[in-house]
Short mmCIF file of C-alpha atoms and ligand atoms in Angstrom, two decimals:
data_model
loop_
_atom_site.label_atom_id
_atom_site.label_comp_id
_atom_site.label_asym_id
_atom_site.label_seq_id
_atom_site.Cartn_x
_atom_site.Cartn_y
_atom_site.Cartn_z
CA MET A 89 120.09 87.18 135.32
CA SER A 90 121.94 84.56 133.24
CA ARG A 91 125.42 85.26 131.91
CA ASN A 92 124.01 85.37 128.38
CA ALA A 93 121.33 87.88 129.28
CA LEU A 94 123.93 90.02 131.00
CA SER A 95 126.37 90.04 128.09
CA ALA A 96 123.54 90.65 125.65
CA SER A 97 122.27 93.63 127.62
CA ARG A 98 125.80 95.08 127.75
CA THR A 99 126.11 95.16 123.98
CA VAL A 100 122.91 97.10 123.38
CA VAL A 101 123.56 100.83 123.11
CA PRO A 102 120.34 102.84 123.41
CA ALA A 103 119.57 104.83 120.27
CA THR A 104 116.75 107.05 119.08
CA ARG A 105 116.21 108.87 115.79
CA PHE A 106 114.41 111.71 114.06
CA ALA A 107 113.21 110.75 110.59
CA PRO A 108 111.73 113.68 108.64
CA SER A 109 110.56 113.49 105.05
CA PRO A 110 112.13 116.35 103.03
CA THR A 111 108.88 117.45 101.43
CA GLY A 112 108.72 120.93 102.98
CA ALA A 113 110.10 123.15 105.71
CA LEU A 114 110.13 121.81 109.26
CA HIS A 115 107.71 123.54 111.67
CA ILE A 116 107.91 123.91 115.44
CA GLY A 117 106.16 120.55 115.88
CA HIS A 118 109.06 118.86 114.08
CA GLY A 119 111.50 120.83 116.22
CA TRP A 120 109.67 119.66 119.36
CA SER A 121 109.73 116.04 118.12
CA ALA A 122 113.43 116.17 117.28
CA LEU A 123 114.26 117.69 120.68
CA MET A 124 112.29 114.99 122.51
CA ALA A 125 113.99 112.16 120.59
CA HIS A 126 117.38 113.80 121.08
CA ASP A 127 116.80 114.31 124.82
CA LEU A 128 115.58 110.74 125.28
CA ALA A 129 118.79 109.45 123.71
CA ARG A 130 120.92 111.66 125.95
CA ALA A 131 118.90 110.64 129.05
CA LEU A 132 119.56 107.00 128.21
CA ASP A 133 123.22 107.78 127.61
CA GLY A 134 122.68 106.64 124.05
CA ALA A 135 122.99 107.80 120.47
CA PHE A 136 120.69 110.06 118.45
CA HIS A 137 120.51 109.62 114.68
CA LEU A 138 119.06 111.59 111.80
CA ARG A 139 117.42 109.77 108.90
CA ILE A 140 116.05 111.50 105.84
CA GLU A 141 113.00 109.67 104.45
CA ASP A 142 113.43 110.67 100.82
CA ILE A 143 112.05 107.62 98.98
CA ASP A 144 109.28 109.75 97.47
CA GLY A 145 111.27 111.02 94.50
CA ALA A 146 108.44 113.24 93.29
CA ARG A 147 107.94 115.16 96.54
CA SER A 148 111.40 115.06 98.18
CA ARG A 149 113.65 118.02 97.43
CA PRO A 150 117.39 118.47 98.16
CA GLU A 151 116.72 122.04 99.32
CA HIS A 152 114.47 120.66 102.06
CA VAL A 153 117.24 118.28 103.18
CA ALA A 154 119.56 121.26 103.42
CA GLY A 155 116.84 123.17 105.30
CA ILE A 156 116.36 120.33 107.79
CA VAL A 157 120.09 120.23 108.55
CA LYS A 158 120.19 124.00 108.98
CA ASP A 159 117.08 124.07 111.19
CA LEU A 160 118.33 121.30 113.50
CA ASN A 161 121.76 122.87 113.81
CA TRP A 162 120.13 126.20 114.62
CA LEU A 163 117.90 124.63 117.27
CA GLY A 164 120.89 122.90 118.88
CA VAL A 165 119.84 119.36 117.98
CA THR A 166 123.05 117.43 117.33
CA TRP A 167 123.11 113.90 115.94
CA ASP A 168 125.63 111.10 115.97
CA GLY A 169 127.20 109.53 112.90
CA PRO A 170 126.34 110.19 109.28
CA ILE A 171 122.87 111.17 108.11
CA VAL A 172 121.08 108.08 106.77
CA MET A 173 119.43 108.76 103.41
CA GLN A 174 116.72 106.31 102.37
CA SER A 175 117.40 107.11 98.71
CA GLU A 176 120.80 105.41 99.15
CA ARG A 177 119.28 102.20 100.48
CA LEU A 178 116.94 101.28 97.65
CA THR A 179 118.63 97.96 96.75
CA LEU A 180 118.14 96.74 100.34
CA TYR A 181 114.41 97.51 100.22
CA ARG A 182 114.12 95.78 96.86
CA ALA A 183 115.90 92.69 98.22
CA ALA A 184 113.52 92.51 101.18
CA VAL A 185 110.47 92.65 98.92
CA GLU A 186 111.99 89.91 96.74
CA GLN A 187 112.56 87.81 99.85
CA LEU A 188 108.94 88.23 100.95
CA ALA A 189 107.72 87.43 97.43
CA ALA A 190 109.88 84.27 97.34
CA GLU A 191 108.29 83.23 100.62
CA GLY A 192 104.81 83.67 99.14
CA LEU A 193 104.09 86.71 101.33
CA ALA A 194 104.04 89.41 98.66
CA TYR A 195 102.32 89.69 95.30
CA PRO A 196 102.54 92.14 92.41
CA CYS A 197 99.66 94.61 92.11
CA PHE A 198 99.03 96.19 88.72
CA CYS A 199 96.06 98.31 89.80
CA THR A 200 96.04 102.04 89.19
CA ARG A 201 94.47 104.37 91.73
CA ALA A 202 91.49 104.66 89.36
CA ASP A 203 91.14 100.84 89.20
CA ILE A 204 91.08 100.64 92.99
CA ALA A 205 88.58 103.51 93.30
CA ARG A 206 86.30 101.83 90.72
CA GLU A 207 86.49 98.48 92.50
CA ILE A 208 85.71 100.10 95.84
CA ALA A 209 82.76 102.07 94.37
CA ALA A 210 81.33 98.87 92.89
CA SER A 211 81.59 96.78 96.06
CA ALA A 212 78.77 96.62 98.61
CA SER A 213 81.11 97.06 101.56
CA ALA A 214 84.34 99.01 101.34
CA PRO A 215 86.03 98.69 104.71
CA HIS A 216 88.30 101.45 105.91
CA GLY A 217 91.63 100.83 107.60
CA PRO A 218 93.94 103.21 109.45
CA ASP A 219 95.54 104.19 106.10
CA GLY A 220 92.21 104.75 104.30
CA HIS A 221 90.27 102.30 102.16
CA ILE A 222 91.50 98.74 102.37
CA TYR A 223 92.82 97.37 99.10
CA PRO A 224 90.01 95.23 97.65
CA GLY A 225 92.44 92.43 96.81
CA THR A 226 91.95 92.45 93.02
CA CYS A 227 95.51 91.35 92.17
CA ALA A 228 95.71 88.84 95.04
CA HIS A 229 93.67 86.46 92.90
CA LEU A 230 95.70 86.56 89.68
CA SER A 231 97.24 83.28 88.56
CA PRO A 232 101.02 82.84 88.73
CA GLU A 233 101.02 82.68 84.91
CA GLU A 234 99.17 85.99 84.52
CA ARG A 235 101.49 87.67 87.02
CA ALA A 236 104.59 86.42 85.26
CA ALA A 237 103.24 87.44 81.83
CA ARG A 238 102.31 90.95 82.92
CA ILE A 239 105.66 91.48 84.65
CA ALA A 240 107.49 90.14 81.57
CA ALA A 241 105.47 92.57 79.42
CA GLY A 242 106.88 95.42 81.53
CA GLU A 243 103.55 96.40 83.14
CA ALA A 244 104.12 98.78 86.05
CA HIS A 245 103.35 97.20 89.40
CA ALA A 246 103.58 97.67 93.13
CA TRP A 247 104.14 94.81 95.59
CA ARG A 248 101.63 94.13 98.32
CA LEU A 249 101.80 92.07 101.48
CA HIS A 250 99.47 89.07 101.81
CA MET A 251 98.25 90.39 105.16
CA ALA A 252 96.19 87.40 106.30
CA GLU A 253 98.91 84.92 105.38
CA ALA A 254 101.62 87.08 106.97
CA ILE A 255 99.67 87.26 110.23
CA ARG A 256 99.07 83.50 110.15
CA ARG A 257 102.77 82.81 109.77
CA ALA A 258 103.98 85.38 112.27
CA GLY A 259 101.61 84.32 115.07
CA ALA A 260 100.79 86.53 118.06
CA LEU A 261 102.99 89.61 118.33
CA ASP A 262 103.25 92.56 120.69
CA TRP A 263 105.45 95.54 121.45
CA LEU A 264 106.15 97.82 124.38
CA ASP A 265 104.75 101.36 124.44
CA MET A 266 106.69 103.34 127.05
CA ASP A 267 103.50 105.04 128.23
CA ARG A 268 100.82 102.39 127.65
CA GLY A 269 102.64 99.13 128.31
CA THR A 270 102.42 95.98 126.20
CA ILE A 271 100.34 96.39 123.03
CA ALA A 272 99.08 93.40 121.05
CA ALA A 273 99.80 93.86 117.36
CA ASN A 274 96.71 93.88 115.14
CA PRO A 275 97.77 94.77 111.58
CA LEU A 276 94.75 93.08 109.94
CA PRO A 277 92.69 96.32 109.54
CA PHE A 278 95.38 97.68 107.20
CA GLY A 279 94.67 95.02 104.61
CA ASP A 280 97.23 94.13 101.93
CA ILE A 281 99.58 97.06 102.44
CA VAL A 282 101.99 98.31 99.78
CA LEU A 283 105.57 97.12 100.31
CA SER A 284 107.01 98.77 97.25
CA ARG A 285 105.37 101.29 94.98
CA LYS A 286 105.32 101.61 91.23
CA ASP A 287 107.60 104.64 91.51
CA ALA A 288 109.71 103.65 94.53
CA PRO A 289 111.18 100.30 95.62
CA GLY A 290 109.95 100.75 99.18
CA SER A 291 106.91 102.01 101.07
CA TYR A 292 107.09 104.06 104.26
CA HIS A 293 106.17 101.00 106.35
CA LEU A 294 108.89 98.80 104.86
CA CYS A 295 111.69 101.38 104.74
CA ALA A 296 111.12 102.80 108.23
CA THR A 297 110.97 99.33 109.76
CA MET A 298 114.14 98.15 107.99
CA ASP A 299 116.04 101.32 108.74
CA ASP A 300 115.19 101.39 112.42
CA ALA A 301 116.70 97.90 112.64
CA ALA A 302 119.73 98.72 110.46
CA MET A 303 120.42 101.83 112.56
CA ASN A 304 120.12 99.80 115.80
CA ILE A 305 117.32 102.05 117.03
CA THR A 306 116.21 100.81 120.45
CA HIS A 307 113.64 103.55 121.20
CA VAL A 308 111.37 105.00 118.50
CA LEU A 309 109.84 108.31 119.54
CA ARG A 310 107.48 109.75 116.95
CA GLY A 311 104.15 111.49 116.45
CA ALA A 312 100.90 109.90 117.62
CA ASP A 313 99.72 109.87 113.97
CA LEU A 314 102.10 106.93 113.50
CA ARG A 315 100.88 104.95 116.51
CA GLU A 316 98.63 102.72 114.38
CA ALA A 317 101.37 102.12 111.79
CA THR A 318 103.33 100.34 114.52
CA HIS A 319 100.98 97.35 114.18
CA VAL A 320 102.28 96.90 110.64
CA HIS A 321 105.88 97.61 111.58
CA ARG A 322 105.77 94.95 114.28
CA LEU A 323 104.54 92.40 111.74
CA LEU A 324 107.25 93.35 109.24
CA GLN A 325 109.87 92.96 111.98
CA ALA A 326 108.68 89.40 112.57
CA LEU A 327 108.62 88.55 108.84
CA LEU A 328 112.08 90.02 108.21
CA HIS A 329 113.58 88.72 111.49
CA LEU A 330 114.36 92.19 112.80
CA PRO A 331 114.48 93.32 116.43
CA THR A 332 111.63 95.29 117.96
CA PRO A 333 112.40 98.68 119.51
CA VAL A 334 110.44 100.22 122.36
CA TYR A 335 107.99 102.92 121.23
CA ARG A 336 106.79 106.24 122.57
CA PHE A 337 104.34 108.60 120.82
CA HIS A 338 104.01 112.32 121.34
CA PRO A 339 100.87 114.37 120.60
CA LEU A 340 100.82 116.52 117.48
CA LEU A 341 100.69 120.31 117.64
CA LEU A 342 97.36 121.85 116.67
CA ASP A 343 96.61 125.37 115.45
CA VAL A 344 93.88 127.75 116.66
CA GLU A 345 91.29 125.89 114.59
CA GLY A 346 92.38 122.56 116.08
CA LYS A 347 94.02 121.51 112.82
CA ARG A 348 97.37 119.73 112.81
CA LEU A 349 100.30 121.93 111.94
CA ALA A 350 101.38 121.14 108.40
CA LYS A 351 104.62 121.85 106.58
CA ARG A 352 102.74 124.66 104.85
CA SER A 353 101.41 126.29 108.08
CA GLY A 354 102.63 129.85 107.73
CA GLY A 355 104.74 131.65 110.32
CA LEU A 356 105.60 128.54 112.31
CA SER A 357 108.36 127.05 110.24
CA LEU A 358 111.78 126.90 111.88
CA ALA A 359 113.20 128.69 108.83
CA GLU A 360 110.82 131.63 109.30
CA LEU A 361 111.57 131.83 113.03
CA ARG A 362 115.28 131.69 112.21
CA GLY A 363 114.78 134.52 109.74
CA ASP A 364 112.77 136.57 112.26
CA GLY A 365 115.70 136.62 114.68
CA THR A 366 114.09 134.22 117.18
CA ASP A 367 116.56 133.12 119.87
CA PRO A 368 116.99 129.37 119.21
CA ALA A 369 118.07 128.56 122.77
CA ARG A 370 114.93 130.27 124.09
CA LEU A 371 112.76 128.46 121.56
CA ALA A 372 114.32 125.08 122.44
CA ALA A 373 113.78 125.76 126.15
CA ASP A 374 110.14 126.72 125.51
CA LEU A 375 109.49 123.63 123.41
CA ARG A 376 111.14 121.39 126.02
CA ALA A 377 108.87 122.92 128.64
CA GLY A 378 105.77 122.48 126.45
CA ARG A 379 105.35 126.24 125.93
CA PHE A 380 104.13 126.85 122.39
CA PRO A 381 103.36 130.08 120.51
CA VAL A 382 99.96 131.68 121.21
CA GLY A 383 97.12 129.60 119.79
CA ILE A 384 99.21 126.43 119.40
CA ARG A 385 98.58 123.45 121.61
CA ALA A 386 99.49 119.78 121.83
CA GLY A 387 96.42 117.65 121.19
N1 LIG B 81 108.99 110.45 107.89
C1 LIG B 81 107.89 110.45 108.80
C2 LIG B 81 107.34 111.87 108.93
O1 LIG B 81 108.01 112.80 108.51
C3 LIG B 81 108.25 109.97 110.19
C4 LIG B 81 108.54 108.52 110.18
C5 LIG B 81 108.78 107.88 111.56
O2 LIG B 81 109.13 108.57 112.52
O3 LIG B 81 108.64 106.65 111.63
O4 LIG B 81 106.24 112.01 109.40
#
């Protein structure tokens, strides 16, 4: 190993995170996820951080933030440093979108949901991506003059990534999945993803990617529902010159009907269990051992 490689590896402190959205009460699946990320950090002799993904102003609620803190404390999940709130980082997200726009990699999109639905209904083929229908590209073809005029007129707009151009500039990319090895990034099926929304200066993809880098996260452990999103995150890392963490994905918990546990699934929220007098140490030990309440399984 060269001297440089050695000194570089010495400065990297392993770090993981748990990044819930405060849109409801955490359920045992969240508790399981938080414990796994926490335990991975401790096994690596690293740090564990808590980030609250509260960019969705309409759905995020302060009482859910308080509930998350209470639930994690109760379950014995302790984090290092201050809680990172995405709502306090909005200017950074805005600056990144401006940077991508200045580089010709982002364009304003004035479409409403209804416009997009109409366009999709009218087109012969409406390809689906991992996030649903692919944006048909309506606003990608507007002239610079029309864009400038509509922005100047105060028309509400999101910003979208020029996916094909971004991929062309970034070149071949991959990342390391702790369980599956090297994965080649293929973000193309997502189409021109939203970077910032009409009502929020960042999208999940942009904010999560930027924050993982800003928080020096070396190992991202999260639900398998976000496995595909990593293709987009890897591309954004390349475009914004951010480091790439290692990834691991855990299965989601399913109920008796095979449906994913949701924040609204009754009886399985950490708050309800707390209220029922459940022993948190016992619950944490059960979750760590993969023992779930009757009818619940990891799938
Ligand atoms: N905020 C996301 C969620 O609650 C998790 C984001 C992530 O781990 O990257 O599902």
